[in-house]
Amino acid sequence: MAQYAILIHARTHAEGAEAVPGAREAHDRHFEDLVQSGVLVAAFALQPAGTATSIRGDVVTDGPFLDAKEVIAGLAVIEAPDLDAALEIARANPATWQGGGVEVRPVEGGFVTDRPGTA
């Protein structure tokens, strides 16, 4: 079965506080549903974009790589039979109705190490 990355975008003003009350609980429920359905491979929530450090060539700067109104707030990797099925799964992500959105991309390859207690 193919794997798809779901990049979860959020508005930058959402940093530090929930822009939508109950947003975190909605995401928790959504990912619990993905676990129960057996499609979730991995998922990670990211710290606010202000904690990012970017590198271009030899230059290191504080902040996200792109200066945008929306930032990547998290990512998930799912398994789905095809892109249409992956889009249907991604469409249920709460970010789609919380002022953000999601981007779905086929995964070309990758690996996850088993490092308990590092999250």
mmCIF file of C-alpha atoms in Angstrom:
data_model
loop_
_atom_site.group_PDB
_atom_site.id
_atom_site.type_symbol
_atom_site.label_atom_id
_atom_site.label_comp_id
_atom_site.label_asym_id
_atom_site.label_seq_id
_atom_site.Cartn_x
_atom_site.Cartn_y
_atom_site.Cartn_z
ATOM 1 C CA MET A 1 0.000 0.000 0.000
ATOM 2 C CA ALA A 2 1.289 3.477 -0.833
ATOM 3 C CA GLN A 3 2.336 5.945 1.828
ATOM 4 C CA TYR A 4 1.372 9.621 1.806
ATOM 5 C CA ALA A 5 2.687 12.494 3.894
ATOM 6 C CA ILE A 6 0.092 14.898 5.214
ATOM 7 C CA LEU A 7 1.671 18.270 5.964
ATOM 8 C CA ILE A 8 -0.537 20.144 8.403
ATOM 9 C CA HIS A 9 -0.534 23.906 7.959
ATOM 10 C CA ALA A 10 -1.717 26.398 10.573
ATOM 11 C CA ARG A 11 -1.886 30.160 10.730
ATOM 12 C CA THR A 12 1.110 31.739 12.403
ATOM 13 C CA HIS A 13 -1.048 33.652 14.884
ATOM 14 C CA ALA A 14 -2.022 30.325 16.418
ATOM 15 C CA GLU A 15 1.394 30.043 18.068
ATOM 16 C CA GLY A 16 1.339 29.749 21.807
ATOM 17 C CA ALA A 17 -2.422 29.598 22.174
ATOM 18 C CA GLU A 18 -5.231 27.778 20.488
ATOM 19 C CA ALA A 19 -6.895 29.938 17.843
ATOM 20 C CA VAL A 20 -9.881 27.596 17.894
ATOM 21 C CA PRO A 21 -11.098 26.369 21.291
ATOM 22 C CA GLY A 22 -10.808 22.602 21.509
ATOM 23 C CA ALA A 23 -8.453 22.441 18.526
ATOM 24 C CA ARG A 24 -5.910 20.194 20.241
ATOM 25 C CA GLU A 25 -8.596 17.779 21.420
ATOM 26 C CA ALA A 26 -10.002 17.609 17.879
ATOM 27 C CA HIS A 27 -6.545 16.729 16.543
ATOM 28 C CA ASP A 28 -6.068 14.126 19.279
ATOM 29 C CA ARG A 29 -9.402 12.503 18.384
ATOM 30 C CA HIS A 30 -8.587 12.623 14.665
ATOM 31 C CA PHE A 31 -5.257 10.862 15.151
ATOM 32 C CA GLU A 32 -6.794 8.324 17.536
ATOM 33 C CA ASP A 33 -9.274 7.540 14.737
ATOM 34 C CA LEU A 34 -6.375 7.102 12.278
ATOM 35 C CA VAL A 35 -4.639 4.726 14.693
ATOM 36 C CA GLN A 36 -7.851 2.729 15.171
ATOM 37 C CA SER A 37 -8.404 2.499 11.406
ATOM 38 C CA GLY A 38 -4.863 1.198 10.908
ATOM 39 C CA VAL A 39 -3.799 3.812 8.321
ATOM 40 C CA LEU A 40 -1.437 5.879 10.487
ATOM 41 C CA VAL A 41 2.268 5.128 10.098
ATOM 42 C CA ALA A 42 3.673 8.089 12.062
ATOM 43 C CA ALA A 43 2.607 11.548 13.217
ATOM 44 C CA PHE A 44 4.411 14.467 14.788
ATOM 45 C CA ALA A 45 3.245 17.839 16.089
ATOM 46 C CA LEU A 46 5.848 20.572 15.750
ATOM 47 C CA GLN A 47 6.709 23.330 18.202
ATOM 48 C CA PRO A 48 5.682 26.866 17.058
ATOM 49 C CA ALA A 49 7.467 28.221 13.957
ATOM 50 C CA GLY A 50 9.260 30.761 16.136
ATOM 51 C CA THR A 51 11.350 27.921 17.530
ATOM 52 C CA ALA A 52 12.642 26.977 14.066
ATOM 53 C CA THR A 53 16.180 27.540 12.845
ATOM 54 C CA SER A 54 16.827 27.575 9.115
ATOM 55 C CA ILE A 55 20.004 26.906 7.154
ATOM 56 C CA ARG A 56 20.694 28.131 3.609
ATOM 57 C CA GLY A 57 24.195 27.380 2.464
ATOM 58 C CA ASP A 58 26.470 28.672 5.221
ATOM 59 C CA VAL A 59 23.860 31.046 6.719
ATOM 60 C CA VAL A 60 21.938 30.042 9.850
ATOM 61 C CA THR A 61 18.896 32.171 10.766
ATOM 62 C CA ASP A 62 16.214 32.069 13.420
ATOM 63 C CA GLY A 63 12.729 31.280 12.182
ATOM 64 C CA PRO A 64 11.070 29.094 9.584
ATOM 65 C CA PHE A 65 12.555 28.523 6.130
ATOM 66 C CA LEU A 66 9.697 30.368 4.411
ATOM 67 C CA ASP A 67 8.196 33.653 5.601
ATOM 68 C CA ALA A 68 4.484 32.969 5.235
ATOM 69 C CA LYS A 69 1.165 33.572 6.940
ATOM 70 C CA GLU A 70 0.848 29.842 7.490
ATOM 71 C CA VAL A 71 3.415 27.413 8.840
ATOM 72 C CA ILE A 72 3.808 23.667 9.001
ATOM 73 C CA ALA A 73 2.422 22.716 12.400
ATOM 74 C CA GLY A 74 2.818 18.983 12.086
ATOM 75 C CA LEU A 75 3.015 16.036 9.786
ATOM 76 C CA ALA A 76 1.693 12.538 9.484
ATOM 77 C CA VAL A 77 2.434 9.586 7.266
ATOM 78 C CA ILE A 78 -0.476 7.365 6.344
ATOM 79 C CA GLU A 79 -0.985 4.315 4.185
ATOM 80 C CA ALA A 80 -3.743 4.414 1.592
ATOM 81 C CA PRO A 81 -4.559 2.445 -1.560
ATOM 82 C CA ASP A 82 -4.349 5.557 -3.774
ATOM 83 C CA LEU A 83 -4.257 9.361 -3.768
ATOM 84 C CA ASP A 84 -8.053 9.674 -3.687
ATOM 85 C CA ALA A 85 -8.205 7.594 -0.513
ATOM 86 C CA ALA A 86 -5.340 9.605 1.002
ATOM 87 C CA LEU A 87 -7.160 12.855 0.191
ATOM 88 C CA GLU A 88 -10.314 11.562 1.848
ATOM 89 C CA ILE A 89 -8.355 10.735 5.001
ATOM 90 C CA ALA A 90 -6.557 14.090 4.930
ATOM 91 C CA ARG A 91 -9.815 15.979 4.394
ATOM 92 C CA ALA A 92 -10.925 14.856 7.872
ATOM 93 C CA ASN A 93 -7.962 16.609 9.529
ATOM 94 C CA PRO A 94 -9.277 19.342 11.875
ATOM 95 C CA ALA A 95 -6.801 21.851 10.392
ATOM 96 C CA THR A 96 -9.040 21.996 7.307
ATOM 97 C CA TRP A 97 -11.788 23.725 9.317
ATOM 98 C CA GLN A 98 -9.610 25.519 11.887
ATOM 99 C CA GLY A 99 -8.258 28.174 9.507
ATOM 100 C CA GLY A 100 -5.373 26.094 8.201
ATOM 101 C CA GLY A 101 -5.198 23.232 5.780
ATOM 102 C CA VAL A 102 -3.303 20.167 4.731
ATOM 103 C CA GLU A 103 -1.045 19.196 1.841
ATOM 104 C CA VAL A 104 -0.813 15.589 0.712
ATOM 105 C CA ARG A 105 2.268 14.209 -1.024
ATOM 106 C CA PRO A 106 3.214 10.672 -1.980
ATOM 107 C CA VAL A 107 6.143 9.385 0.064
ATOM 108 C CA GLU A 108 9.072 8.283 -2.054
ATOM 109 C CA GLY A 109 10.951 6.611 0.778
ATOM 110 C CA GLY A 110 12.164 7.019 4.322
ATOM 111 C CA PHE A 111 12.789 5.353 7.617
ATOM 112 C CA VAL A 112 11.887 5.735 11.289
ATOM 113 C CA THR A 113 14.221 4.554 13.989
ATOM 114 C CA ASP A 114 12.931 2.945 17.146
ATOM 115 C CA ARG A 115 14.087 5.302 19.876
ATOM 116 C CA PRO A 116 11.725 5.035 22.850
ATOM 117 C CA GLY A 117 11.452 8.065 25.088
ATOM 118 C CA THR A 118 12.823 10.637 22.625
ATOM 119 C CA ALA A 119 9.537 12.389 21.764
#
